[in-house]
Each structure stands twice: as C-alpha cells, then as structure tokens.
XYZ file of C-alpha atoms in Angstrom:
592
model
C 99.239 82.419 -76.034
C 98.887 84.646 -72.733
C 101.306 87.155 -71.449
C 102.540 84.630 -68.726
C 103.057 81.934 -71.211
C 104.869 84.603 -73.344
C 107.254 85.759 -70.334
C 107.988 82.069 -69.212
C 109.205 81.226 -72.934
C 111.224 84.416 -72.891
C 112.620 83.351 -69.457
C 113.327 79.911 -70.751
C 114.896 80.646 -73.735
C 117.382 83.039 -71.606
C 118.205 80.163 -69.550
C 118.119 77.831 -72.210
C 121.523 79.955 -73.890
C 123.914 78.151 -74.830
C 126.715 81.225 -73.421
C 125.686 80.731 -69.868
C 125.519 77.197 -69.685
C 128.843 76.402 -67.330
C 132.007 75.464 -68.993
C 130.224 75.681 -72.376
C 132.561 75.971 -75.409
C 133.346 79.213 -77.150
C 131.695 79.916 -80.349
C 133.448 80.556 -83.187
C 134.437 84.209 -83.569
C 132.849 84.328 -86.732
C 129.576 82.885 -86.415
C 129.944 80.228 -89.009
C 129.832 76.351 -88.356
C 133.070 74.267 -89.479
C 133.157 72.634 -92.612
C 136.032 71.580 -93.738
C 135.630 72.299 -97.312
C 139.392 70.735 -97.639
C 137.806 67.058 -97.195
C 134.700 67.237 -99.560
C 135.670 64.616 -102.353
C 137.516 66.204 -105.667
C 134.561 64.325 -107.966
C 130.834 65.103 -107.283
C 129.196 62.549 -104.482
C 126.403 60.690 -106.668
C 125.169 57.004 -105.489
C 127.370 54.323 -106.942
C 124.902 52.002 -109.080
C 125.380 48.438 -110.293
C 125.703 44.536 -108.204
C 129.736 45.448 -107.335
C 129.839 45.858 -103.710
C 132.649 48.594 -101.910
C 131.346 47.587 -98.213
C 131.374 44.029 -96.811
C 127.403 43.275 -96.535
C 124.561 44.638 -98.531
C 123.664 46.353 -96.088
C 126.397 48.634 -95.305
C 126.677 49.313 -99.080
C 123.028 50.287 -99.304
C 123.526 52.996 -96.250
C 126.266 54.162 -98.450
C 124.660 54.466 -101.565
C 121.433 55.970 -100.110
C 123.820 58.613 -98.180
C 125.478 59.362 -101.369
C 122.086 59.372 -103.433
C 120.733 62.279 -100.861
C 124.371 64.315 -101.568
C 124.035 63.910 -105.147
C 123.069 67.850 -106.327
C 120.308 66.244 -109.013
C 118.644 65.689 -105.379
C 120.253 68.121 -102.544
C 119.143 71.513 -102.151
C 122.826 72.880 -101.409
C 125.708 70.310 -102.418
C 128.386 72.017 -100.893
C 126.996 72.244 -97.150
C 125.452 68.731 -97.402
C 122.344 70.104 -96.866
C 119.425 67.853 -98.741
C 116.179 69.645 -98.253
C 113.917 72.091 -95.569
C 115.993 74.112 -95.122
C 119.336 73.013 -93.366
C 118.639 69.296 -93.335
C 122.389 67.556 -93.640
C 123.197 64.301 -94.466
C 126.965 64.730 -92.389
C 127.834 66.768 -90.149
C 130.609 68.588 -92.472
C 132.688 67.215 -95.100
C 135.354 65.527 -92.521
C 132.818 63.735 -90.894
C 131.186 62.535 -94.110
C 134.943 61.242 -95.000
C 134.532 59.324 -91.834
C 131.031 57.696 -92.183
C 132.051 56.537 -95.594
C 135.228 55.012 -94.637
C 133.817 53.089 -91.564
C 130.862 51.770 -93.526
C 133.337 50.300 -96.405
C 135.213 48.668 -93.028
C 131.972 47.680 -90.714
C 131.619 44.160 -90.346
C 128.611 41.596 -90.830
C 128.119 41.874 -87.023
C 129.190 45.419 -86.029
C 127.126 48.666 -85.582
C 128.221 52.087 -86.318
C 126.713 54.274 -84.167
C 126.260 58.093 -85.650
C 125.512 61.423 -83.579
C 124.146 64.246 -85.591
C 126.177 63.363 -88.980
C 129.705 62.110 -86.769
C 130.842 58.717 -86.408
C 131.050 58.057 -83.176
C 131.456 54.466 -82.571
C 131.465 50.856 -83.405
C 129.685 48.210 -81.343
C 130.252 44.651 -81.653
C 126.315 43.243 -82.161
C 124.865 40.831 -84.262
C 124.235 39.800 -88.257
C 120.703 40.595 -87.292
C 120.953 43.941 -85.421
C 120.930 46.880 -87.306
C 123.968 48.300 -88.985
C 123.279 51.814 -88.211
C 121.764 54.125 -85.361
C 121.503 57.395 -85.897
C 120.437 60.024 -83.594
C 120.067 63.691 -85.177
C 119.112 66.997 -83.165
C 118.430 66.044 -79.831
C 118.651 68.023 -76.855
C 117.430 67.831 -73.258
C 113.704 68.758 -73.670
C 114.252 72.184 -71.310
C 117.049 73.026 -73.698
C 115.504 72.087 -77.194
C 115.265 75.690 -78.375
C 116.286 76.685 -81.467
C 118.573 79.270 -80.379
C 120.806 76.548 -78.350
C 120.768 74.246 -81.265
C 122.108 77.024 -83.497
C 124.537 77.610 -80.670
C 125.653 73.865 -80.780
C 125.254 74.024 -84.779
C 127.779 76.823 -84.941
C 130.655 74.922 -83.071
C 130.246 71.767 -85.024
C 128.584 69.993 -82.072
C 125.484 69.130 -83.705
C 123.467 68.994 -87.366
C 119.760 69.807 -88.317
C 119.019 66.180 -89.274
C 115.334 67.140 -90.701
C 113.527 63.792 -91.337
C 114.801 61.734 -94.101
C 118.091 63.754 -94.950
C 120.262 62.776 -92.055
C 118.662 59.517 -91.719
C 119.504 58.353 -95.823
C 116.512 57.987 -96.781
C 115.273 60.854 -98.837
C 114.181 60.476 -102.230
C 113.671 63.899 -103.588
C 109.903 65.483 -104.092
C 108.799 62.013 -105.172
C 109.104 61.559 -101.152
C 106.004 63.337 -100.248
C 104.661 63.475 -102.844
C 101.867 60.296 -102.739
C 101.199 61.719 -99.262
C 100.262 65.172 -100.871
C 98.259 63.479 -103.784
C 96.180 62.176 -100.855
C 95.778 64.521 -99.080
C 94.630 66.565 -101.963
C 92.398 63.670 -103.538
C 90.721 63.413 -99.665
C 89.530 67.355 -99.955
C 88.480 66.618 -103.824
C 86.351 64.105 -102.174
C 85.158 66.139 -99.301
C 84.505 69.569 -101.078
C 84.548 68.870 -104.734
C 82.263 65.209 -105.525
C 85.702 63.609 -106.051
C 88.046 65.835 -108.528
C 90.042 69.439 -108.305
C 88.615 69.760 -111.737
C 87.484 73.230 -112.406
C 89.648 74.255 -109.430
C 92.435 77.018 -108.542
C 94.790 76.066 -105.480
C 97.514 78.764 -104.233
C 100.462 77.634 -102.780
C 103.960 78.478 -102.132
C 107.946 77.353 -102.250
C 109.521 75.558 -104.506
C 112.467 74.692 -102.744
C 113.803 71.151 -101.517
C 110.422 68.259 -101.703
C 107.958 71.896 -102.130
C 107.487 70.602 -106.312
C 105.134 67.905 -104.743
C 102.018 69.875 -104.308
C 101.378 71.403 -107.794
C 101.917 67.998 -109.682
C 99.662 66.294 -106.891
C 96.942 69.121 -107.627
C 97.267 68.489 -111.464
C 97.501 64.469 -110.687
C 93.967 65.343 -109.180
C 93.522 67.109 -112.284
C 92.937 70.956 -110.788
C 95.148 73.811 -111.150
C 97.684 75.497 -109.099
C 98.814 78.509 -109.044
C 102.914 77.971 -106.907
C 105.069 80.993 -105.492
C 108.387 81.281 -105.121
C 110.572 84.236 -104.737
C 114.441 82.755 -106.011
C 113.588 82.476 -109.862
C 115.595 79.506 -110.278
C 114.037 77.415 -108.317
C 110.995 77.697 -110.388
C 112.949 77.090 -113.491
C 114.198 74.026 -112.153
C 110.545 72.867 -111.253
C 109.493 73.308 -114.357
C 112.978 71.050 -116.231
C 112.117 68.163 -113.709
C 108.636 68.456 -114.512
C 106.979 69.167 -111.284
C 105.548 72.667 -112.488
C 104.239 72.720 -116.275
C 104.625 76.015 -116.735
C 106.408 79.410 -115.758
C 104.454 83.005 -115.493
C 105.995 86.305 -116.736
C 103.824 87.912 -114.155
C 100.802 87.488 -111.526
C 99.018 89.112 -114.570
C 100.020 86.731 -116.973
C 100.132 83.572 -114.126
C 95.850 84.397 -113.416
C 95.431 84.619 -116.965
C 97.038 81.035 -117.417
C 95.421 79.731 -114.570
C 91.966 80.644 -114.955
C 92.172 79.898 -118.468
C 92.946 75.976 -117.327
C 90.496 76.185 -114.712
C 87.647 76.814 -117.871
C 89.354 74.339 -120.052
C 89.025 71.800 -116.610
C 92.406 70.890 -117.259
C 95.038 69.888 -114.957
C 97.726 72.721 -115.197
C 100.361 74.061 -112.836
C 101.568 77.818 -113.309
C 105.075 78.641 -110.807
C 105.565 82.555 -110.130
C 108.691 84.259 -109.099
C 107.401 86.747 -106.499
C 106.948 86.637 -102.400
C 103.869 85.167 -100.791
C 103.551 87.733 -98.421
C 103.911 90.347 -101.526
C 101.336 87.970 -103.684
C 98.478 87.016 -101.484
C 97.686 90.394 -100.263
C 97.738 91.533 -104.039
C 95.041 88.660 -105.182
C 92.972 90.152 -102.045
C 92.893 93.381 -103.686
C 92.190 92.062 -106.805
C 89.567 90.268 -105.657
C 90.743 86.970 -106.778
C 89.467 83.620 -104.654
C 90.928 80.625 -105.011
C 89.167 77.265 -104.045
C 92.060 76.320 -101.762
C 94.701 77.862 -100.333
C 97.854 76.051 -98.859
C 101.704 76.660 -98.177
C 104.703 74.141 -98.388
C 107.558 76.940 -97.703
C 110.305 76.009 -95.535
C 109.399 78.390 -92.248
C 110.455 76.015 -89.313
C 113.571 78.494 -88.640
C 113.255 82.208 -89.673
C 116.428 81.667 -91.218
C 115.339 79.551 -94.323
C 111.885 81.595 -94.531
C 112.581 84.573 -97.513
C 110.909 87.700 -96.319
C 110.050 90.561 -99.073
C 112.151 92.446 -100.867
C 114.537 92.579 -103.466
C 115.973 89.122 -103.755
C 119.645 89.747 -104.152
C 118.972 92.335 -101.241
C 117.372 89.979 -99.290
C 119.745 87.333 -99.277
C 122.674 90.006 -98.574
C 120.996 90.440 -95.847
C 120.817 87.408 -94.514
C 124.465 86.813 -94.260
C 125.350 90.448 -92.818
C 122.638 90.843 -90.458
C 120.600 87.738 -89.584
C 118.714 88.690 -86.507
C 117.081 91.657 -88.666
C 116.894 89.036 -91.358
C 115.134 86.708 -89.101
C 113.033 89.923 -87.512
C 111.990 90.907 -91.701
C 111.320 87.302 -92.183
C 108.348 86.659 -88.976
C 106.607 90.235 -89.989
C 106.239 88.711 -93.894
C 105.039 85.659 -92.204
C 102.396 87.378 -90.300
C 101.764 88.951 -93.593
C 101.755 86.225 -95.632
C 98.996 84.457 -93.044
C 97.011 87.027 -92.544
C 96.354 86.934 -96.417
C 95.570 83.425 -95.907
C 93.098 83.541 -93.191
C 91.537 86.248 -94.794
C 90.822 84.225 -98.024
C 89.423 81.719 -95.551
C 86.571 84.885 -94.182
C 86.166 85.126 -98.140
C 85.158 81.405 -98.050
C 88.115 79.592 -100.016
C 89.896 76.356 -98.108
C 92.387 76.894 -96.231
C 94.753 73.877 -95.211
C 98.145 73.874 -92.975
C 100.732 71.753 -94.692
C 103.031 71.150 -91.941
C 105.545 73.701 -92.069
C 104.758 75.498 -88.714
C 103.833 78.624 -90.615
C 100.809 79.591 -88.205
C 102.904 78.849 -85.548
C 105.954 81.181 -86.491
C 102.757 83.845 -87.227
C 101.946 83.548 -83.741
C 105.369 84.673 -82.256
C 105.044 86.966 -84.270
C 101.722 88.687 -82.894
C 98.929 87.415 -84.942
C 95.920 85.373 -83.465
C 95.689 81.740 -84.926
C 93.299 80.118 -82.959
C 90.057 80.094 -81.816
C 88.617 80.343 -78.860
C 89.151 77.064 -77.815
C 92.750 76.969 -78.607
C 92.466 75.670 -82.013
C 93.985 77.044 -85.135
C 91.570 78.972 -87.220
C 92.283 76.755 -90.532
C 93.678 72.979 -89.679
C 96.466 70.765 -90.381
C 96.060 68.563 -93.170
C 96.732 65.671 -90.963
C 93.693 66.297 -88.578
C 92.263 67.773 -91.314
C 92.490 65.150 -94.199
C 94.709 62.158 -93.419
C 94.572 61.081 -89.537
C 91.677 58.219 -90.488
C 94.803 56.715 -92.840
C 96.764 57.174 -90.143
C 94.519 54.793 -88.160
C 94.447 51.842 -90.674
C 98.375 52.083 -90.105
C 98.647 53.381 -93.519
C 101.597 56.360 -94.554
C 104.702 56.760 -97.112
C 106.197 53.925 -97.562
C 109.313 53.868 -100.292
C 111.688 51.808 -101.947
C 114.813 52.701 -103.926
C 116.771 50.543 -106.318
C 120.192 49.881 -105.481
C 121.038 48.827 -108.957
C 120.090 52.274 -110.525
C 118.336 50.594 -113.371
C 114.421 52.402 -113.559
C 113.371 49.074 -114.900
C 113.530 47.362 -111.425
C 111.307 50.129 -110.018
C 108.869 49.859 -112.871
C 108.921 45.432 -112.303
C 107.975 45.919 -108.977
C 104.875 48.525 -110.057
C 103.833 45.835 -112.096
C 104.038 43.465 -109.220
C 102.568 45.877 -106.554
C 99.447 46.445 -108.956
C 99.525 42.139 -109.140
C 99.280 41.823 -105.375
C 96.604 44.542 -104.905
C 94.592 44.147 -108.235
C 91.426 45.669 -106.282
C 92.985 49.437 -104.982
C 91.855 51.509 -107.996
C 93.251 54.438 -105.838
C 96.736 52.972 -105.696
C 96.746 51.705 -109.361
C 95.897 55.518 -110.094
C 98.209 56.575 -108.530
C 100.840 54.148 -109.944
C 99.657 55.233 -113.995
C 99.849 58.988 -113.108
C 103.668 58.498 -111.243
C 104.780 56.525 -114.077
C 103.893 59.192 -116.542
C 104.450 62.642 -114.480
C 107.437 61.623 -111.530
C 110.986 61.522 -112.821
C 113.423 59.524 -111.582
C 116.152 61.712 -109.666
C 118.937 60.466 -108.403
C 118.852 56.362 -107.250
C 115.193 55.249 -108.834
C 112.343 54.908 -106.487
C 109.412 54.601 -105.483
C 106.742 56.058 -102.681
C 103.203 54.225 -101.846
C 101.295 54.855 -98.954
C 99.988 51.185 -97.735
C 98.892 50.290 -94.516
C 99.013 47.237 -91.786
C 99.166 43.859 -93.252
C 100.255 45.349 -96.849
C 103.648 46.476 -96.146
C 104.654 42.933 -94.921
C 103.108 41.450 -97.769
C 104.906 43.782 -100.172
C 108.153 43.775 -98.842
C 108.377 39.690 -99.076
C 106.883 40.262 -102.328
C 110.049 42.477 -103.207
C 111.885 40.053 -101.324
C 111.335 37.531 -103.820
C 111.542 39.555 -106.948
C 115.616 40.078 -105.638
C 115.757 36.107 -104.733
C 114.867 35.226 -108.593
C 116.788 37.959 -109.901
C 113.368 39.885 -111.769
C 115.312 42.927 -109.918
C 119.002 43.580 -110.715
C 120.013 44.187 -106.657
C 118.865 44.589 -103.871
C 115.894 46.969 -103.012
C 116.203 49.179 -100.170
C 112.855 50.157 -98.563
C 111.780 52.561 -96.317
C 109.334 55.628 -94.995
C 109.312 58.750 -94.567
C 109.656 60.288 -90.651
C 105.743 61.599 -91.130
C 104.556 57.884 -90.244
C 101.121 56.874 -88.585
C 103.444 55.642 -85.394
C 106.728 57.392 -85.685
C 106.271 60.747 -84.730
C 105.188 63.052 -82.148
C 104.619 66.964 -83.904
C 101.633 68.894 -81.994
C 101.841 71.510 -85.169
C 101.697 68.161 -87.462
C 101.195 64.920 -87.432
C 99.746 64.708 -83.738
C 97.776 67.434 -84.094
C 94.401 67.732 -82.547
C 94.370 64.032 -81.235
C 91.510 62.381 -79.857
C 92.748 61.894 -76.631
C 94.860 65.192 -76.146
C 98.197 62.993 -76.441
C 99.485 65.362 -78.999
C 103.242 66.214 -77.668
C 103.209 62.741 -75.983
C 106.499 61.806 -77.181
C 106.773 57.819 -75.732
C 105.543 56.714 -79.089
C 108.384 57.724 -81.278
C 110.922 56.408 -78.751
C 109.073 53.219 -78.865
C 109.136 53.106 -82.436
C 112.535 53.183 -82.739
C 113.056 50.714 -79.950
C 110.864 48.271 -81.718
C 112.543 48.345 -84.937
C 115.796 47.620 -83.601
C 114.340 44.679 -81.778
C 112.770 43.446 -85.013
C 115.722 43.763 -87.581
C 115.595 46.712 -89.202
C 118.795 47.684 -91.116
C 119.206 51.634 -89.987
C 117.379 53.070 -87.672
C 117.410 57.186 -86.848
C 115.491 59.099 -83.917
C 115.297 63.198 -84.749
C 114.228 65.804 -83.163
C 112.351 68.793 -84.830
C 111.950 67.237 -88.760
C 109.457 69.791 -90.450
C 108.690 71.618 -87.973
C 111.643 73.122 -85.953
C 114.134 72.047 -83.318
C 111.762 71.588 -79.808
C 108.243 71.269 -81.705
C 108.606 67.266 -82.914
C 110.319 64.136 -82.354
C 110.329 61.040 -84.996
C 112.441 58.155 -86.117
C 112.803 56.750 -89.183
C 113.468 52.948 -90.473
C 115.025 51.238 -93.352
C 115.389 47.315 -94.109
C 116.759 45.914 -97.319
C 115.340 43.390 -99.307
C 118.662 40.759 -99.925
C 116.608 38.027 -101.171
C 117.497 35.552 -98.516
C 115.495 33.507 -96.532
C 116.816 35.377 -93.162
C 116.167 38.631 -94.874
C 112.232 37.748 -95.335
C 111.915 36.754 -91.583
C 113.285 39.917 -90.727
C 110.851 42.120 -93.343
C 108.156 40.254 -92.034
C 108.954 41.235 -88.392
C 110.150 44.797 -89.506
C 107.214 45.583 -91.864
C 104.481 44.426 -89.434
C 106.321 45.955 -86.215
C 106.680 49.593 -87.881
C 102.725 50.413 -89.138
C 101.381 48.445 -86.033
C 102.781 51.152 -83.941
C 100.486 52.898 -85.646
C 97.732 51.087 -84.828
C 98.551 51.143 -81.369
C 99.283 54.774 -81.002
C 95.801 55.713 -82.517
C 93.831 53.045 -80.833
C 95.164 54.205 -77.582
C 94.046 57.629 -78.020
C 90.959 56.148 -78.814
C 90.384 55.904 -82.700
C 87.627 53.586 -83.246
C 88.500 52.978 -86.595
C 91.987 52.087 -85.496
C 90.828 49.624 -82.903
C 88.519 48.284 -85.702
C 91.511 47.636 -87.737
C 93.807 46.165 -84.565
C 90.731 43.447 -84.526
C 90.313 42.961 -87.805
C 93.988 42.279 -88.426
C 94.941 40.978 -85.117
C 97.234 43.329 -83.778
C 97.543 42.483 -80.428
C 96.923 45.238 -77.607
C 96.491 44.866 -74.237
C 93.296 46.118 -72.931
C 91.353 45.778 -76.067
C 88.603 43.720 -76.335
C-alpha cells in the first residue's frame, strides 16, 4: 500500500467516526455494549431435541432449535455474551433481544416472516407458506462507513452485532463446520506437494479457539502431523477432551520431540502447545526447525480477539483496561508472528493463508506482503487449493438433526455413501468423520458436494423424513464460505480470474435467489472471517419436512444456491466452470 492510499484510509476512517456523524447517539459512558444480563434464561440455552413441536410449523421450530444449538456452551465460545465463535460472532444481539426472537418464533405463523436486524426482532410481515420464515441481515453498513471502528461504535450502543458467518445466521455446527473444507484443502496440497498423503509430514499452525480444532484433525485425517499453538491453556485442554487434538505438550521441547517422533513413525498425530505464535515461530527459526507447511487459523479479523505476547493473565488484563494499547501490542505480534512465517517460506516450507486476514492486519501494521505485482507473498488457500471446487459449484454443505438422535445422522451417511457409491474421496471422508468428529451439540453433518448433488441429496433426505428412517425433520444448510455466496478479496474471491474480487453483486444475488426459490432462513453479513468492510456473504437454510411441497422447494433451493456458483465463476471466466454449466445445463446467458 502507498503513502496516498495510507493517508486516504486515515482520512476515511476520520470521517467514517461514528462521534461526528450528525445527531449520532451518545456512547455509553463506559465503553461497554448493553446486555441485559437480567433477561438471559435461569436454565442453560441447549437445543430442545425430540418430534414435540413449541412453534407452529417445522420450520419456525427448527430456527429455534438451531439458534439454541449455537448458544448451547458444549458449542459457543462465550455463553454468557452469546458469542458462538471468531471472535465476537453473536447469535442475538443481547439477552433481551434473544428473549424476543424466541418468543416471536413460538408465535410466527405458517405465512408470516420475522424479519431480524443484527440479532433484534424487528418485524413481522404477512408473506406466504412458501416464503421464507426468516431474514436476517447482520453487520451491514453503508460501504463508505463499513470500518471497523464505526461498527464498534454502533456495537457499543446496542445498535448493531458482529454476526460472523454462521453464528448469527443459526447455522453453525461447531469445528465439524469447517472442518471437511479444511480436510480438502489439506488433502489438495498432499496431492500437489506430497504424491497424495501428509504422511511423513510436520504442519504448524495456530488457535484453538471457536471452529480453529478443525485443522489438526484434518492434517491427521490426511494422516500427517501437526504441531497447533495456542496461548489460553484451556483451550487446548478442551481440544484435546473433544478429540480434535490427540495430545497436549509440556513444552516446545517436549511438543518437537512428540512431533518428529510421529513424523518417523508416519503416523497421523496432533501435538497442541500453550505458548504465543509470535513467541513460537521465531523460536523454531532459531532452532532451525522446518516444517513442511506452515498455516494459521487464529481469530485476527479485529485486533481485539488476536492475543499478543505476554503473560496471559497480563495480557488479558490488559485488554479490558487499556484496549487501544491492547490492540497496538496485538498488530506488532502479528507482524511478528508473519514475519516468522514468510521467513519459513525463504527456508522453503509451504506456506498457506487460511482466511483469517492475518497478512492483511500485518500490513497495517508495516510489513510488506506482496509482491511486486500486488500479490501476497504466500496465497490463500482458496486461490491456492480450492477455487477449481469452487467452479464445479462444490463447498460445505451441512445438515443437522432436529431430533437429536446421532443415529439419524449416521442413516443418512449410509444413504449419502448409497447415492454416490463411486466418490472414494467422500466415502473417506465419511469413515474417518464417523470415527474422529464428535457430535457437539444438535448432531450433524458437513459434506462438500457440488451442482446437481445437493438437489439430489436433499430429496434423498427428503424422503428418509417422509418414511420415517429419520426421527424429524433434517435441517440442512452451508456454511457463508460458499462457491456463490460470498464476496472476501482476502478469501474466498481472492485472486479471481477476471479481477472481480470485491465485486459484491454476487452475494446480494444469492440471497435474492434463495428467497425467490423457498429457502426457509435466509441471512446477508457483512465482514464473516475476515473483518467488518473486507467481505460480504449470505447464508441459506431449508428443512427437509418430508412433504411433497417441501421436495419442490429443495429441488428449487438446492439447485438455485451452488448454481450461483457456477455462474459467478463462469463469468469471471473459469473454463472449468463453464464446462460444468454445459455439462449440467445451467443456463447462462451468453454462453455457448
């Protein structure tokens, strides 16, 4: 970034504060948004399970149960602020608005649409059976005014919630939720740079907060090791209970010693450390220590969830007496902590981006990322590894059982590995979730299939409800990080073909089309995984009834969703996209 680039953003963002906008409201004196602790419910919020409905469709009930299911503190990263994971990603605004949302989704009729802005009821519209019974917009701000610092501005007078991607949309599913997408992503560099397996390999990583579990099981589901940091102890012991990390490290001694020790054995091992990334990486530098592949999954979007060195019970003192230096202590560790990483790169190990706008926070923070063609020095793992998936409309697609009962996820493994009884990947993938992924919270269930199979699937689930092989219904949905649902220049749209990265029509679209096709809830966000200003995406969820109505409406909903996809990729001219929009007859104007 220039110097003029670097004084316009400073302009902007003095503009862009929320104090001198006219007839603004006044903060609260003491900094802190509103809560009202007095509301939040005497017993624990956990997803009601069972056939016995509270709300008057299924699919008001199911909104309720999947908000619940992201509350429920087996699955939320801090219960009592509703937030569910990266960060500060709510489900509800505050407890008084969650009060709210329940109460008018017990009372919402068959034909009636509650309309929700940033975690706040805000209406109900009188629509139709076949509309959808929720839209939810989290996060969004005039584009000249999408800065972080005016969203925190908003945040603190209870005008607005961090919506992230599937927590204030209902549809998070703990670590399982990314996790297929990181087992691909890692299996795609095992079959670029290893002959097809991590085996005999050492990845470095870091965070173990929120969905961050997903990429040390995905490395040992691709049977390599990884070595995961992560400086609040606990969090590491909790990886390990659920399963996600094998093992904890006394020390980096003792965590090298474990790891290359699996790396001779070729076994598939994960070792978590308590320590500091930025404190780490530099050390395994001066030990001389190179790992195959080094990545990062912690939470560095805002400053303010990013854990700069020190003494931990220090650090986070700090962050509630002083957060600007705080924030200040937390972008020089980040510079740190990339510099370590680029460095390993010189040294010749892999370095991968996964999403969490860590170079970019390096950046304001001095350090030169890029090339000099304005590229980042080590890539995205979308551009990098999973854009051509992307293109066949493929991405993480999830269901969840309603019922609570495991044994309806594990019928309709059994029927997803019936309908596609030729993916060896995905029936892989299948045996190694069954045996490594607990269940947490509501059961469920992630697969990344692509244009053509997510129709068929979902009328296969569908039918499973109809005959009663599942106990209720299924709801089914994706995550925000779609092949058509999201616009994220640090992410997603990285790098594109056509230069269309922050081209934002698509997302809009996508949203637009699912609520003309039938979806059940349907959410638009701005800044999921990235930060408020750098990304806008919308989500989708449809449950599977088991009526006749409710396939029509899959068919249209499941077909509509990935072929945005399609479209978006094809447009920016992916051949292999407009190989697949032939193939499978999506139909785009212009193509021939």
């Amino acid at each position: 970034m220039n110097s003029t680039t670097d004084q316009t953003a400073e302009l902007n963002l003095e503009a862009n504060s929320l104090s001198t906008a006219p007839g603004a409201p006044t903060p609260k004196p003491d900094g802190k948004r509103p809560m009202f602790y007095e509301f939040k419910p005497e017993e624990t919020v956990k997803a009601k399970h069972g056939t016995e409905l509270r709300c008057k469709t299924w699919e008001a009930e199911a909104a309720l149960r999947m908000l619940e299911n992201n509350l429920d503190p087996a699955v939320s990263l801090v219960y009592d602020e509703l937030i569910v994971y990266g960060g500060a990603g709510r489900a509800a605004r505050n407890w008084k608005e969650y009060q709210t949302i329940v109460k008018t989704l017990k009372e919402l009729e068959a034909d009636e649409t509650m309309l929700v802005q940033s975690g706040k009821a805000v209406g109900v519209l009188k629509t139709w059976p076949h509309a959808p019974r929720v839209l939810i917009a989290n996060s969004n701000i005039v584009p000249a005014w999408s800065t972080q610092e005016y969203f925190d501005e908003l945040d603190k007078m209870g005008l607005m919630m961090y919506g992230q991607m599937t927590a204030g949309s209902w549809i998070y599913i703990a670590t399982q939720g990314i996790l297929q997408g990181t087992y691909e992503t890692f299996a795609a560099m095992a079959d670029k740079h290893f002959d097809g397996s991590l085996r005999g390999t050492i990845t470095v990583t870091a965070g173990l907060g929120g969905m961050s579990g997903a990429q040390p099981l995905a490395v040992t589901m691709n049977d390599g090791v990884c070595l995961v940091i992560e400086p609040i102890d606990e969090r590491v012991k909790q990886k390990v209970r659920e399963g996600y990390v094998d093992e904890q490290a006394r020390d980096l001694g003792h965590a090298l010693e474990l790891c290359e020790r699996a790396k001779a054995d070729g076994k598939g091992w994960s070792v978590g450390l308590t320590g500091n990334a930025a404190t780490v990486l530099p050390r395994l530098l001066e030990l001389g220590f190179q790992p195959e592949i080094v990545t990062d999954q912690t939470s560095a979007h805002d400053l303010m969830d990013y854990i700069p060195e020190g003494e931990i019970g220090e650090v986070l003192a700090l962050k509630t007496a002083n957060p600007e230096e705080f924030k200040r202590q937390a972008l020089a560790s980040i510079v740190k902590h990339v510099e370590a990483i680029l460095e390993m790169q010189r040294r010749g190990t892999i370095a991968v981006d996964y999403g969490n706008n860590l170079r970019g926070q390096a950046e304001k923070g001095g350090l030169n990322v890029r090339d000099e063609n304005g590229q980042f020095l080590y890539p995205g793992f979308v551009p990098g590894y999973i854009r051509p998936l992307f293109c066949e409309g493929k991405g993480p697609f999830r269901w969840a059982a309603l019922s609570g009962d495991p044994a309806d996820i594990l019928r309709i493994d059994r029927a997803l590995l019936e309908t596609f009884p030729d993916n060896k990947l995905l029936a892989r993938w299948i045996e190694k979730a069954q045996a490594k992924v607990p269940f947490i919270g509501l059961p469920a269930r992630v697969c990344w299939l692509g244009y053509g199979e997510r129709e068929k699937f979902g009328l296969v689930i569908n039918d499973l409800v109809a005959r009663g092989e599942v106990s209720a219904p299924i709801v089914i949905g994706r995550d925000h990080l779609d092949c058509g649902s999201v616009a994220s220049p640090n992410r997603e749209t990285e790098g594109m073909k056509d230069g269309s990265d922050a081209v934002a029509d698509w997302p809009l679209l996508n949203a637009l089309a699912n609520c003309a096709s039938g979806a059940d809830w349907v959410s638009l966000h701005n800044g999921g995984g990235v930060g408020i200003g750098n990304s806008t995406h919308s989500g989708m969820v449809i449950v599977a009834t088991g009526t006749p109505e409710k396939a029509e409406r899959l068919r249209r909903v499941l077909t509509t969703d990935p072929g945005m996809g399609i479209f978006r990729h094809a447009d920016a001219g992916y051949e292999l996209a407009q190989d697949v929009a032939r193939e499978r007859g999506a139909k785009i104007p212009g193509l021939r």
